[in-house]
Structure formats: C-alpha cells, structure tokens
mmCIF file of C-alpha atoms in Angstrom:
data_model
loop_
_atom_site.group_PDB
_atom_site.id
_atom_site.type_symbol
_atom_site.label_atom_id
_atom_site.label_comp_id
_atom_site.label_asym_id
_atom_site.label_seq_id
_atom_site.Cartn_x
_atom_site.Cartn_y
_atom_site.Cartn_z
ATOM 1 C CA UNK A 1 0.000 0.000 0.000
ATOM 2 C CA UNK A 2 2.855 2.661 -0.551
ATOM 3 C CA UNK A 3 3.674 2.468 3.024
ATOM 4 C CA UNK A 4 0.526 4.125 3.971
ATOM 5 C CA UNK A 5 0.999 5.458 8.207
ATOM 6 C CA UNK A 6 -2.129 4.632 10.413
ATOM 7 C CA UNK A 7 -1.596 7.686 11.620
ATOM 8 C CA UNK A 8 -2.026 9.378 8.470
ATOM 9 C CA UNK A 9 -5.450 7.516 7.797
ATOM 10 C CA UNK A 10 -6.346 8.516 11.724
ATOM 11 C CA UNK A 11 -5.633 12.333 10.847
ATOM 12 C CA UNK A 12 -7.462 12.523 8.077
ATOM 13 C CA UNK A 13 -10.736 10.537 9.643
ATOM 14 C CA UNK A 14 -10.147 13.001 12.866
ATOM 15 C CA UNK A 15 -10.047 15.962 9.847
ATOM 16 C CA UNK A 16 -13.244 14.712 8.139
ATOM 17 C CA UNK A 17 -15.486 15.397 11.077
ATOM 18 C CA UNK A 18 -13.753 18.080 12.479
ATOM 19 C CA UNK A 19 -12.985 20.423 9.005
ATOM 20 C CA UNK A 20 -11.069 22.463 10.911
ATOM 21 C CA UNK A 21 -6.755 22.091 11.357
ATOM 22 C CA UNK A 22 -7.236 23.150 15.317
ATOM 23 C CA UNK A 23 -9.474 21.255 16.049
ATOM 24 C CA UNK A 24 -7.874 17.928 14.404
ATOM 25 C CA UNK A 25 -4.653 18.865 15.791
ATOM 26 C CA UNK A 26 -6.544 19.568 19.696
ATOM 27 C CA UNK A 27 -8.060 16.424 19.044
ATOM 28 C CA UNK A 28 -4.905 14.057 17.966
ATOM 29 C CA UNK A 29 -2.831 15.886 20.656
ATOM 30 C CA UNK A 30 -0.160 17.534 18.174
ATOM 31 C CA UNK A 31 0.531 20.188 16.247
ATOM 32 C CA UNK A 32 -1.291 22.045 13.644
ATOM 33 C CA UNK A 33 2.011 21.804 11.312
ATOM 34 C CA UNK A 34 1.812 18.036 12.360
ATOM 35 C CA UNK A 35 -1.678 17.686 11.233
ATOM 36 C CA UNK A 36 -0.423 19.017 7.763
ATOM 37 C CA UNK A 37 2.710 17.032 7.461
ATOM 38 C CA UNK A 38 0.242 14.520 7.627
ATOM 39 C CA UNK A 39 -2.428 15.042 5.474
ATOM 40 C CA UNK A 40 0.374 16.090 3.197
ATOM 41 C CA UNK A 41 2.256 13.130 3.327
ATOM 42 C CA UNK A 42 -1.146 10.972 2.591
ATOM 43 C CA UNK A 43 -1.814 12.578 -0.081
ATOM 44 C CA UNK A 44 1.809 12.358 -1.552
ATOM 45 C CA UNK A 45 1.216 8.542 -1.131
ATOM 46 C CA UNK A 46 -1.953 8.259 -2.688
ATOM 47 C CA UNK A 47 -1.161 10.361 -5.371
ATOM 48 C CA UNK A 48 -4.168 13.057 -5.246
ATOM 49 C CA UNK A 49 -5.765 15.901 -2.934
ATOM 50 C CA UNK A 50 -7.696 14.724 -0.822
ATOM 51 C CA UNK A 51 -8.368 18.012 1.287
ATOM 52 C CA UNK A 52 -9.103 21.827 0.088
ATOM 53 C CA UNK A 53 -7.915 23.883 2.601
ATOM 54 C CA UNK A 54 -8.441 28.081 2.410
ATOM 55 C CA UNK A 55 -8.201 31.092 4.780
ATOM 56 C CA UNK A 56 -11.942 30.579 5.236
ATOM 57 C CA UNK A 57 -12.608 26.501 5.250
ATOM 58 C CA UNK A 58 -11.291 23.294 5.040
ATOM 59 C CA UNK A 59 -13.305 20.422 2.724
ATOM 60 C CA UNK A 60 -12.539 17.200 1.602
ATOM 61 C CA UNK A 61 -12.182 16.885 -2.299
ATOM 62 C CA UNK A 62 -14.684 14.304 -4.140
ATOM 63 C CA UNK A 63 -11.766 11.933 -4.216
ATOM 64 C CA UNK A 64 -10.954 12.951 -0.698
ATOM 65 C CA UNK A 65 -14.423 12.108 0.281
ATOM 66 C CA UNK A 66 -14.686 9.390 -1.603
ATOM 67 C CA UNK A 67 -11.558 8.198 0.429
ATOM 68 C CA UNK A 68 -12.604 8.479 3.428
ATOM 69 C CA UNK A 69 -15.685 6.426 3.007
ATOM 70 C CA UNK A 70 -14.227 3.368 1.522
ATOM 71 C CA UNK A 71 -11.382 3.805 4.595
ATOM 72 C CA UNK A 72 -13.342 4.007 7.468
ATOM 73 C CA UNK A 73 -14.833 0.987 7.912
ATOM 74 C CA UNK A 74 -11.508 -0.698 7.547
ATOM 75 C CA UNK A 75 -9.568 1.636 9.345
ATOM 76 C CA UNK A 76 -12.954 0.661 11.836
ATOM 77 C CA UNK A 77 -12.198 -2.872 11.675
ATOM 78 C CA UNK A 78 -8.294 -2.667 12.640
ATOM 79 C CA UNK A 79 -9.045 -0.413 15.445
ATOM 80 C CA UNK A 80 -11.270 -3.099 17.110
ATOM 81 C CA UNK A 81 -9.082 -6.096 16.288
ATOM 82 C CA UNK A 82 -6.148 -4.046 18.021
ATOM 83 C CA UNK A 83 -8.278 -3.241 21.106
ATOM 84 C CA UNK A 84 -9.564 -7.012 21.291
ATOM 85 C CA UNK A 85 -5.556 -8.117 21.556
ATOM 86 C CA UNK A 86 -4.768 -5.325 23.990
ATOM 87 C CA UNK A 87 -7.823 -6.644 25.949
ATOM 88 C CA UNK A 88 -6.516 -10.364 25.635
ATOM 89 C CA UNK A 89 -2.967 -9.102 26.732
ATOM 90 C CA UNK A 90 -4.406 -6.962 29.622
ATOM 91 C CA UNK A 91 -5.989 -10.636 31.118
ATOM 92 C CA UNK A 92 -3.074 -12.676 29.612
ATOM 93 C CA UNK A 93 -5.323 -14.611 27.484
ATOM 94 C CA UNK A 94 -6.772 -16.346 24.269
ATOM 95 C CA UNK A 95 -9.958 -16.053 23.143
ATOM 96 C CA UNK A 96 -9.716 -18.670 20.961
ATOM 97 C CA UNK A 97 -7.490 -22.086 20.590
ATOM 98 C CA UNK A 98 -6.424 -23.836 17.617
ATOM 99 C CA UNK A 99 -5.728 -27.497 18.415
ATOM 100 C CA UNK A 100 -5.305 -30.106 16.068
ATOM 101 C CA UNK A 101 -6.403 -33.921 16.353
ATOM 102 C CA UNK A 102 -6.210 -37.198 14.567
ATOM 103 C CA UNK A 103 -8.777 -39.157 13.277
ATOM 104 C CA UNK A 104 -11.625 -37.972 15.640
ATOM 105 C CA UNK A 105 -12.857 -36.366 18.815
ATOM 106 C CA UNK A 106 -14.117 -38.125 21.829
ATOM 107 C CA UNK A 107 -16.864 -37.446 23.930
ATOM 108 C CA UNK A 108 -15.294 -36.122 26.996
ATOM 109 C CA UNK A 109 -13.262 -34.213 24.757
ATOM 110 C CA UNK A 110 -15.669 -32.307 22.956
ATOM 111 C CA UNK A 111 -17.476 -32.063 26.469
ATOM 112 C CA UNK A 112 -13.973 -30.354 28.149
ATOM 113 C CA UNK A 113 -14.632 -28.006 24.977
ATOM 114 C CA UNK A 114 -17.880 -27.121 26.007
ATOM 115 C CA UNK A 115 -17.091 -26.147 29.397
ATOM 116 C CA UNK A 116 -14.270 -24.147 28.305
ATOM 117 C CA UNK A 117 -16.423 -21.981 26.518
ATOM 118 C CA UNK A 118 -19.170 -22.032 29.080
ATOM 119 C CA UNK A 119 -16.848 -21.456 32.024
ATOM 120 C CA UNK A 120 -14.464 -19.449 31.227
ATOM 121 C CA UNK A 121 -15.596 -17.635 27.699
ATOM 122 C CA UNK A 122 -12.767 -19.563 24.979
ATOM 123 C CA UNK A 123 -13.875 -20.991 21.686
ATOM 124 C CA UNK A 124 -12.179 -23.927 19.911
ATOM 125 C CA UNK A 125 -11.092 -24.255 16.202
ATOM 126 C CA UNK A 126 -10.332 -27.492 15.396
ATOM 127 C CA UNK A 127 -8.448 -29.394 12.622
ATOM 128 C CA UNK A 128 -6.863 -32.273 11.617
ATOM 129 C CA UNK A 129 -3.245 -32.943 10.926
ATOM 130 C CA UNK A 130 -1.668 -35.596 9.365
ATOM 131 C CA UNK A 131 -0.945 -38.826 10.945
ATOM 132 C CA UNK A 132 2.184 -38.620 10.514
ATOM 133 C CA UNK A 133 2.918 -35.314 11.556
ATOM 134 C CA UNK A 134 1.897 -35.001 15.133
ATOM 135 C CA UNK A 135 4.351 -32.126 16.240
ATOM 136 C CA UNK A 136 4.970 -29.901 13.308
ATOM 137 C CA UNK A 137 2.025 -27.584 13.242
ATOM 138 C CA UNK A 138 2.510 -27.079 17.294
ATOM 139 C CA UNK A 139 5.853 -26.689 17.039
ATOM 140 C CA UNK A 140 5.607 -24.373 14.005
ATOM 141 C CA UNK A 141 2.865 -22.014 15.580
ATOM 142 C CA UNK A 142 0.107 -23.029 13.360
ATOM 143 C CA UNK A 143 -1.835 -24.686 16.233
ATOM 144 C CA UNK A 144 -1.488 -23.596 19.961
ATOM 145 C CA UNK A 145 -1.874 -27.323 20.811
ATOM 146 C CA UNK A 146 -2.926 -30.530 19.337
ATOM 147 C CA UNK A 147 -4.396 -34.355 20.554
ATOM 148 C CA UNK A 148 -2.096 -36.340 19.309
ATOM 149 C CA UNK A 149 -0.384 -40.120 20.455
ATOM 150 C CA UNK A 150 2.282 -40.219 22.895
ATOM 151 C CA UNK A 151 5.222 -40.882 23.300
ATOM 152 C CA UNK A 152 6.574 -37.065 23.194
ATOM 153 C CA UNK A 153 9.768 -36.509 23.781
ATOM 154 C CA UNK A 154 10.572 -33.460 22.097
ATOM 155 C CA UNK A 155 12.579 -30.885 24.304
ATOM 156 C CA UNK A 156 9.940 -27.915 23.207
ATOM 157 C CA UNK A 157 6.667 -29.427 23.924
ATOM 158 C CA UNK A 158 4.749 -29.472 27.151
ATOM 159 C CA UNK A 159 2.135 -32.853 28.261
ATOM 160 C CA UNK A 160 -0.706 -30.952 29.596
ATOM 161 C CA UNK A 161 -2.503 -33.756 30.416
ATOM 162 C CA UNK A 162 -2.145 -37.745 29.589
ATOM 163 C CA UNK A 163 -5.133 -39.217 28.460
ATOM 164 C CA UNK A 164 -6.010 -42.828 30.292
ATOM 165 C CA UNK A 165 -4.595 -46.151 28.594
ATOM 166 C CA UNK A 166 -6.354 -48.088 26.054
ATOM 167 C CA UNK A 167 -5.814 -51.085 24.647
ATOM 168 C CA UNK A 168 -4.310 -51.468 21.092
ATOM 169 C CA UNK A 169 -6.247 -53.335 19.292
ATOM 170 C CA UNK A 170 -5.533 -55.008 15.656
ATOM 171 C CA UNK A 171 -7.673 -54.225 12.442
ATOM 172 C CA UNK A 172 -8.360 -56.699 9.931
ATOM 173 C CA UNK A 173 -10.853 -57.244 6.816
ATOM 174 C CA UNK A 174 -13.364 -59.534 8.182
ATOM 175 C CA UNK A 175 -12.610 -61.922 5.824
ATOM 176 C CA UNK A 176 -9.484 -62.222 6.726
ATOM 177 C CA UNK A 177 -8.322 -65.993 7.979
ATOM 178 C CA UNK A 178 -7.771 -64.189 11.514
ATOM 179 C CA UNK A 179 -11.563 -62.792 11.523
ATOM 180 C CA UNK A 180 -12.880 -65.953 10.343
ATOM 181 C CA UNK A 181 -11.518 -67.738 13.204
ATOM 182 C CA UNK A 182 -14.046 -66.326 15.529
ATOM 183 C CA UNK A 183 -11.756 -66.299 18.663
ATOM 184 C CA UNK A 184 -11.285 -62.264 18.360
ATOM 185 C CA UNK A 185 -7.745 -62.440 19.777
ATOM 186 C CA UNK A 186 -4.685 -63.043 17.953
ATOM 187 C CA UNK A 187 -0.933 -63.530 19.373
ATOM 188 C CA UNK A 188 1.672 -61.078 19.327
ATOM 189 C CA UNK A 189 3.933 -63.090 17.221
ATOM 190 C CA UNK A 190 0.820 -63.445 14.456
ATOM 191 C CA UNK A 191 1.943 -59.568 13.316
ATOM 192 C CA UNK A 192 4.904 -61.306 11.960
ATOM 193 C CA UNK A 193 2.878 -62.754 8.886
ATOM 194 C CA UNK A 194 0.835 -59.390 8.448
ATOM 195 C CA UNK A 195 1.628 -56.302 6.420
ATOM 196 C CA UNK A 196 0.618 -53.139 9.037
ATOM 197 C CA UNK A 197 0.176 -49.553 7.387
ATOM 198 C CA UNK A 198 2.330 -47.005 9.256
ATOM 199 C CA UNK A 199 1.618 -43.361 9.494
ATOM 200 C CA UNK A 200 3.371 -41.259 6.787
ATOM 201 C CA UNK A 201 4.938 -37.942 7.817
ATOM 202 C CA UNK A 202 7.877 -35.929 9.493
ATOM 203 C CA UNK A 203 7.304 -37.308 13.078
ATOM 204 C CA UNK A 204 10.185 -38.114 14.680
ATOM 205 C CA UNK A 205 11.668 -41.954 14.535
ATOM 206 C CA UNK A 206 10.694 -43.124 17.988
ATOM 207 C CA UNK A 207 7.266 -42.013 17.401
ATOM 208 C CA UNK A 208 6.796 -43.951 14.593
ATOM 209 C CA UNK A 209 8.002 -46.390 15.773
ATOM 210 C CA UNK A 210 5.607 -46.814 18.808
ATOM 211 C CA UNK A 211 2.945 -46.720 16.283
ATOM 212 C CA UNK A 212 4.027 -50.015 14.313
ATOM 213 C CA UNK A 213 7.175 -52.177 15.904
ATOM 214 C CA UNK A 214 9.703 -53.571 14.005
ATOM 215 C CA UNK A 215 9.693 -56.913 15.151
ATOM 216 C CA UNK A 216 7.448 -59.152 17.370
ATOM 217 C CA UNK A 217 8.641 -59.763 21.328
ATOM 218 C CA UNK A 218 10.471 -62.715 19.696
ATOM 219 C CA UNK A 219 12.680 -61.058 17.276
ATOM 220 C CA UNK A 220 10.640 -61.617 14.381
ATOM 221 C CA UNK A 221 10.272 -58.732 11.859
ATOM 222 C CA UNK A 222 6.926 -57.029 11.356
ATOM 223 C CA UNK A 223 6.218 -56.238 7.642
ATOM 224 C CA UNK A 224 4.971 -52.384 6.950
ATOM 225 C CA UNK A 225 4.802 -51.772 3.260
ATOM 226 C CA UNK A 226 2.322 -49.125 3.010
ATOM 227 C CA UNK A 227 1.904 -45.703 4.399
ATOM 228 C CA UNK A 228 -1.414 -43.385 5.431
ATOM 229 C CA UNK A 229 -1.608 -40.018 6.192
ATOM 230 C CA UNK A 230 -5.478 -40.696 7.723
ATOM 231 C CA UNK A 231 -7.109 -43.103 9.673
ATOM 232 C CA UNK A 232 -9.709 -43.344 7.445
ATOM 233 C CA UNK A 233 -6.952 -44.431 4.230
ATOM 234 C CA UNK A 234 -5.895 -47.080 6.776
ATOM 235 C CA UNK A 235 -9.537 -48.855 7.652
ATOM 236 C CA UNK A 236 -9.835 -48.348 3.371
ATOM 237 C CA UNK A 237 -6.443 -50.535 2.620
ATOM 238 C CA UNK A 238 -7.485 -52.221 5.759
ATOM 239 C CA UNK A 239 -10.713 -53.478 4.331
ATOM 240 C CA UNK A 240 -9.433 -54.674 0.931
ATOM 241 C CA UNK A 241 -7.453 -56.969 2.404
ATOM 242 C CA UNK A 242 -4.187 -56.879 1.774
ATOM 243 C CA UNK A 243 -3.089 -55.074 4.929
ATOM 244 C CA UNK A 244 -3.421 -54.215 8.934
ATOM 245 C CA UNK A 245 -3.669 -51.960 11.297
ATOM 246 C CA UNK A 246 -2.715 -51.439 14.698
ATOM 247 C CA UNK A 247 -5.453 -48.702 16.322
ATOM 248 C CA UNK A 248 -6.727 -48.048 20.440
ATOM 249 C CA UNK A 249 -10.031 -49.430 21.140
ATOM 250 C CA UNK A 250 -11.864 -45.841 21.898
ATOM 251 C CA UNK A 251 -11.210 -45.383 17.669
ATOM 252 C CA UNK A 252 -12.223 -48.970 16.918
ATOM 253 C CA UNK A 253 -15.331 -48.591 18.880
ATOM 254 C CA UNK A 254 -16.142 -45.265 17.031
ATOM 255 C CA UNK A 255 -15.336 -46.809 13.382
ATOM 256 C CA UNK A 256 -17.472 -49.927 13.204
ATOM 257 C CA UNK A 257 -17.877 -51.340 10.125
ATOM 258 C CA UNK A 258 -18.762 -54.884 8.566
ATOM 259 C CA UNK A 259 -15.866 -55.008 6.319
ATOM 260 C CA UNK A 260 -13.498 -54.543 9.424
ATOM 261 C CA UNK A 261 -12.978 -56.746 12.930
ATOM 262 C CA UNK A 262 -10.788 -55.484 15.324
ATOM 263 C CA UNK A 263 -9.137 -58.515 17.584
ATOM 264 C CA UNK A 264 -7.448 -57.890 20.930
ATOM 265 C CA UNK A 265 -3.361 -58.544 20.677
ATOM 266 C CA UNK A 266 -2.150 -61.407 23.484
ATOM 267 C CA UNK A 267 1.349 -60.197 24.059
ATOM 268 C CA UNK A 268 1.454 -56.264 23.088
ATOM 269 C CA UNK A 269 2.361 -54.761 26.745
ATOM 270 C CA UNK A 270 2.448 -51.203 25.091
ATOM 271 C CA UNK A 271 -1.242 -49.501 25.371
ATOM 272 C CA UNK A 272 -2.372 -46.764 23.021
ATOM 273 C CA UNK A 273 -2.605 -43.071 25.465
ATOM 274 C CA UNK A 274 -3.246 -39.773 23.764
ATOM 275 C CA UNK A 275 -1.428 -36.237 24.921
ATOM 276 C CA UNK A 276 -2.223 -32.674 24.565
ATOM 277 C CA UNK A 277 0.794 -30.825 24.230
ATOM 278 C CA UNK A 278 1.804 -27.529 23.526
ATOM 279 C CA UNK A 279 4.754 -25.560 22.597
ATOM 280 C CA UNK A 280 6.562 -25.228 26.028
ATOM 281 C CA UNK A 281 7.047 -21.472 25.003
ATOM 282 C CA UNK A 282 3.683 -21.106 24.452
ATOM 283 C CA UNK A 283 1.912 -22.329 27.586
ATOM 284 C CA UNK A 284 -1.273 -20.347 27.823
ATOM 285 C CA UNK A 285 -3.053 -19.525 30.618
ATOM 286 C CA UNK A 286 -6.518 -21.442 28.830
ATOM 287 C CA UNK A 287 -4.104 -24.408 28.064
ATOM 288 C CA UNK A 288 -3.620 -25.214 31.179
ATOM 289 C CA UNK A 289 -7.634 -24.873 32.020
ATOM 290 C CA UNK A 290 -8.296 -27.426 28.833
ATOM 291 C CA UNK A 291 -5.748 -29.909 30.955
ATOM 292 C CA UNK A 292 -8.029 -29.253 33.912
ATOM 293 C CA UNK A 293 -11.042 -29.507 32.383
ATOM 294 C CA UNK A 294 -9.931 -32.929 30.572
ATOM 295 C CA UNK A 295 -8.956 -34.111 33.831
ATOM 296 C CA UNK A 296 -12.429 -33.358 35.547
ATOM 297 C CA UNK A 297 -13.870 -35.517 32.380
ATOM 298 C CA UNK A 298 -11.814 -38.414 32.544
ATOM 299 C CA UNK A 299 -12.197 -38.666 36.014
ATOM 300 C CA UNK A 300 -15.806 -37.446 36.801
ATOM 301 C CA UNK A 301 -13.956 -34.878 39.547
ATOM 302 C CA UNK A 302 -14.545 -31.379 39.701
ATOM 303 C CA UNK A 303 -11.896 -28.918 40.493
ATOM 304 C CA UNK A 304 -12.662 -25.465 41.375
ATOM 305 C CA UNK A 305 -12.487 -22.557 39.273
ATOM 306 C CA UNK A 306 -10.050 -20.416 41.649
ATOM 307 C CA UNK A 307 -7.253 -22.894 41.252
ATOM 308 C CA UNK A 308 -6.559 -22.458 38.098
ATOM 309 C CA UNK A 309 -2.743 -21.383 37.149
#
C-alpha cells in the first residue's frame, strides 16, 4: 500500500469530522504543522488531494471524500481487532485455541470443549493434521496445541494432560483368515505374517516407531509396506485386504464397520494413550484450564475454578 501510516489515515478521519486544522490537531494531541505534514504526506502517497484547505474553510475533495468512506470501515475494523488483543494481553489470554487432532474427537473431549467456553468464555477451532505429523504444526505455531499419540519426547513441547490407557487393538478385513476364526484375539507373534500400514509424515523416529514395531517380542520382523496419512486411508487398505492396522479401542469402537474386525493382541504390553501438548514457550493460561477440564472428564472430579494457574 505505498507504506501508507495509520496515523495518516487517523488524521485525516479526525479531519473529516472536524474540518477544521485546530481542532484535528486539539483532538490528535499535536501540532497544527503536524496535522499538515500529515495530510500532506497521505496525499503524496496516494497520489491526489484529498483536502481543500483556504483562509476561510477546510473540505474534503470528491476523491478525498470518496476516500474516506471506503477507509473508514476498515480503518474501523483494525481499530477493534487491536483493542480485542490489547484486551486479551491486559488478562493474559486467548480467546480462541487452535488445536489439532487425529482421526476424531471423543466425547469427553468435545465435552472439556464445552465447558471451556461455558466457564471461562474460549472458543475452539479445530483441525486435523496428518498422521504422521503429530508435532509440526505445534511446534511451528500453526496450532497452539494438538491431541495427538504419545510418546513425546521433544525438548519444546509441554504434556498438559495424559489421556487414560487403552488397549491397542488389531484391524483386519473380516474376511481375513484371523476374523474368520471367531476367537477375536490373535498372538503377538501373528503380526509377523501381516503387512501393518504405518503413518506417513515428518514425526520423529521413535514415534513412529511406537505406532508399528519392528519386530514381534520374539525377534521376528513385522512387515509395513504401506503408508497413510489418515485413519480413514488405513480402515480403506485395511478393508481390501491386503493389509493391517494397529489402532486403540476408543477409535475402533467409534469406526465400526462390517468389512473390518478389530481382535485384541495377546502379548502387546504397550497400550495406546493420547497427549495434549503444547509448545513449552507457548503455555497459555486457557491451556492449562483445557488440561483441567480434561482431567475433571476423565475422572468425573470437579476442580474449582479459583485454582486455576
């Protein structure tokens, strides 16, 4: 925009209702010479008058005019946006959190939501991110936190809160030989003769890692030949029967299908457990109330407003 100054757009709105240099200048707290180095230097920058100034009056030109009534509402606009962030700096807060999340949302989560907005006045805007790429958006300042699978070991991110155990469960067609057999469990060693989608992405190694093993208690290796960025592209290549997958039972209770069984794992001591994190640099005073909040849902206990950080 030519390196248009706010202040020159404030002068001139101040100078459209006042059409008078003393009074604009009273009224902005400077000079009159100020108010026309101003006006002055707007006008240089948008390349016409904008003001007709005599011994007598002061009026805006038609372009002037013109001007000032496509500006103001924008000029409008940025004022309040300013004064909402001064007003979430005053109290230290967000109004709003972006947090990411894979595949879907559970109850108690969207519930922790709920009362987040009820209690304490902060809105959510959600989205999900990869499968693969649990940190980046976090870490990157895209999100201000994000649901994702532990472990997390990365040296900038905060565990709020550590979501309870679950079983991992493993996800076959249902006409797969293991389905058919109708026992619904399967040994640990059977992952050996499977081929289990892994997540595609930049997460780090150890997190992938926890997400599909390399090899069975007993040393045997554990095939992965194809990558998903969703859970939903997994349960597909899942259901045509070529491949597995290894998901917690909260997601295989929310994605029932008849082209999928899901059979508990004898032998797989590692649970599933989800995390929200946060950049450690970052911690917000409403992050730490989601924690809380997710806490009261997960264990049914209610913790009083005036102890929160």
């Amino acid at each position: 925009m030519n390196q248009i100054q706010v202040q020159e757009i404030e002068c001139l709105l101040a100078l459209a209702e006042e059409l008078h240099f003393g009074r604009t200048a009273a009224r902005l707290g400077c000079s009159q010479s100020r108010v026309s180095q101003l006006i002055a230097a707007l006008e240089r920058r948008v390349g016409v008058r904008l003001v007709d100034r005599t011994s007598r009056r002061v009026e805006l030109t038609r372009f002037g005019a013109q001007f000032v009534a496509e500006v103001r509402p924008a000029y409008g606009t940025l004022a309040t946006v300013v004064a909402h962030a001064q007003e979430r700096a005053r109290r230290g807060a967000l109004c709003q959190l972006r947090i990411g999340f894979h595949g879907s949302v559970y109850e108690e989560v969207t519930e922790a939501f709920r009362q987040l907005r009820a209690r304490h006045g902060v809105t959510m805007a959600l989205s999900e991110i990869p499968l693969g790429s649990p940190f980046s958006a976090v870490l990157d300042g895209r999100l201000d936190a994000a649901v994702v699978e532990l472990p997390v070991r990365e040296a900038a991110l905060t565990v709020g809160f550590r979501f309870p155990p679950q079983d991992r469960l493993l996800a076959v067609a249902s006409s797969h030989p293991l389905a058919a057999s109708g026992a619904g469990r399967v040994p640990v060693e059977e992952l050996a003769g499977l081929d289990i989608v892994h997540p595609t992405g930049d997460a780090p190694d150890y997190w992938m890692v926890a997400r599909v093993p390399r090899a069975t208690p007993a040393g045997a290796p554990i095939r992965s030949t194809a990558g998903i960025s969703t859970v939903q592209e997994g349960l597909a290549l899942v259901a045509s029967g070529e491949h597995a997958m290894l998901v917690c039972r909260p997601l295989a209770e929310r994605a029932t299908r008849g082209d999928v069984r899901y059979l508990a794992v004898d032998g797989l001591d590692e649970p599933s457990q989800l995390g929200l994190i946060w950049r450690t640099d970052r911690a917000a005073p409403q992050l730490t109330v989601l924690a809380r909040l997710l806490h009261e849902e997960f264990t049914r206990v209610r913790i009083p407003d005036q102890l929160v950080v």
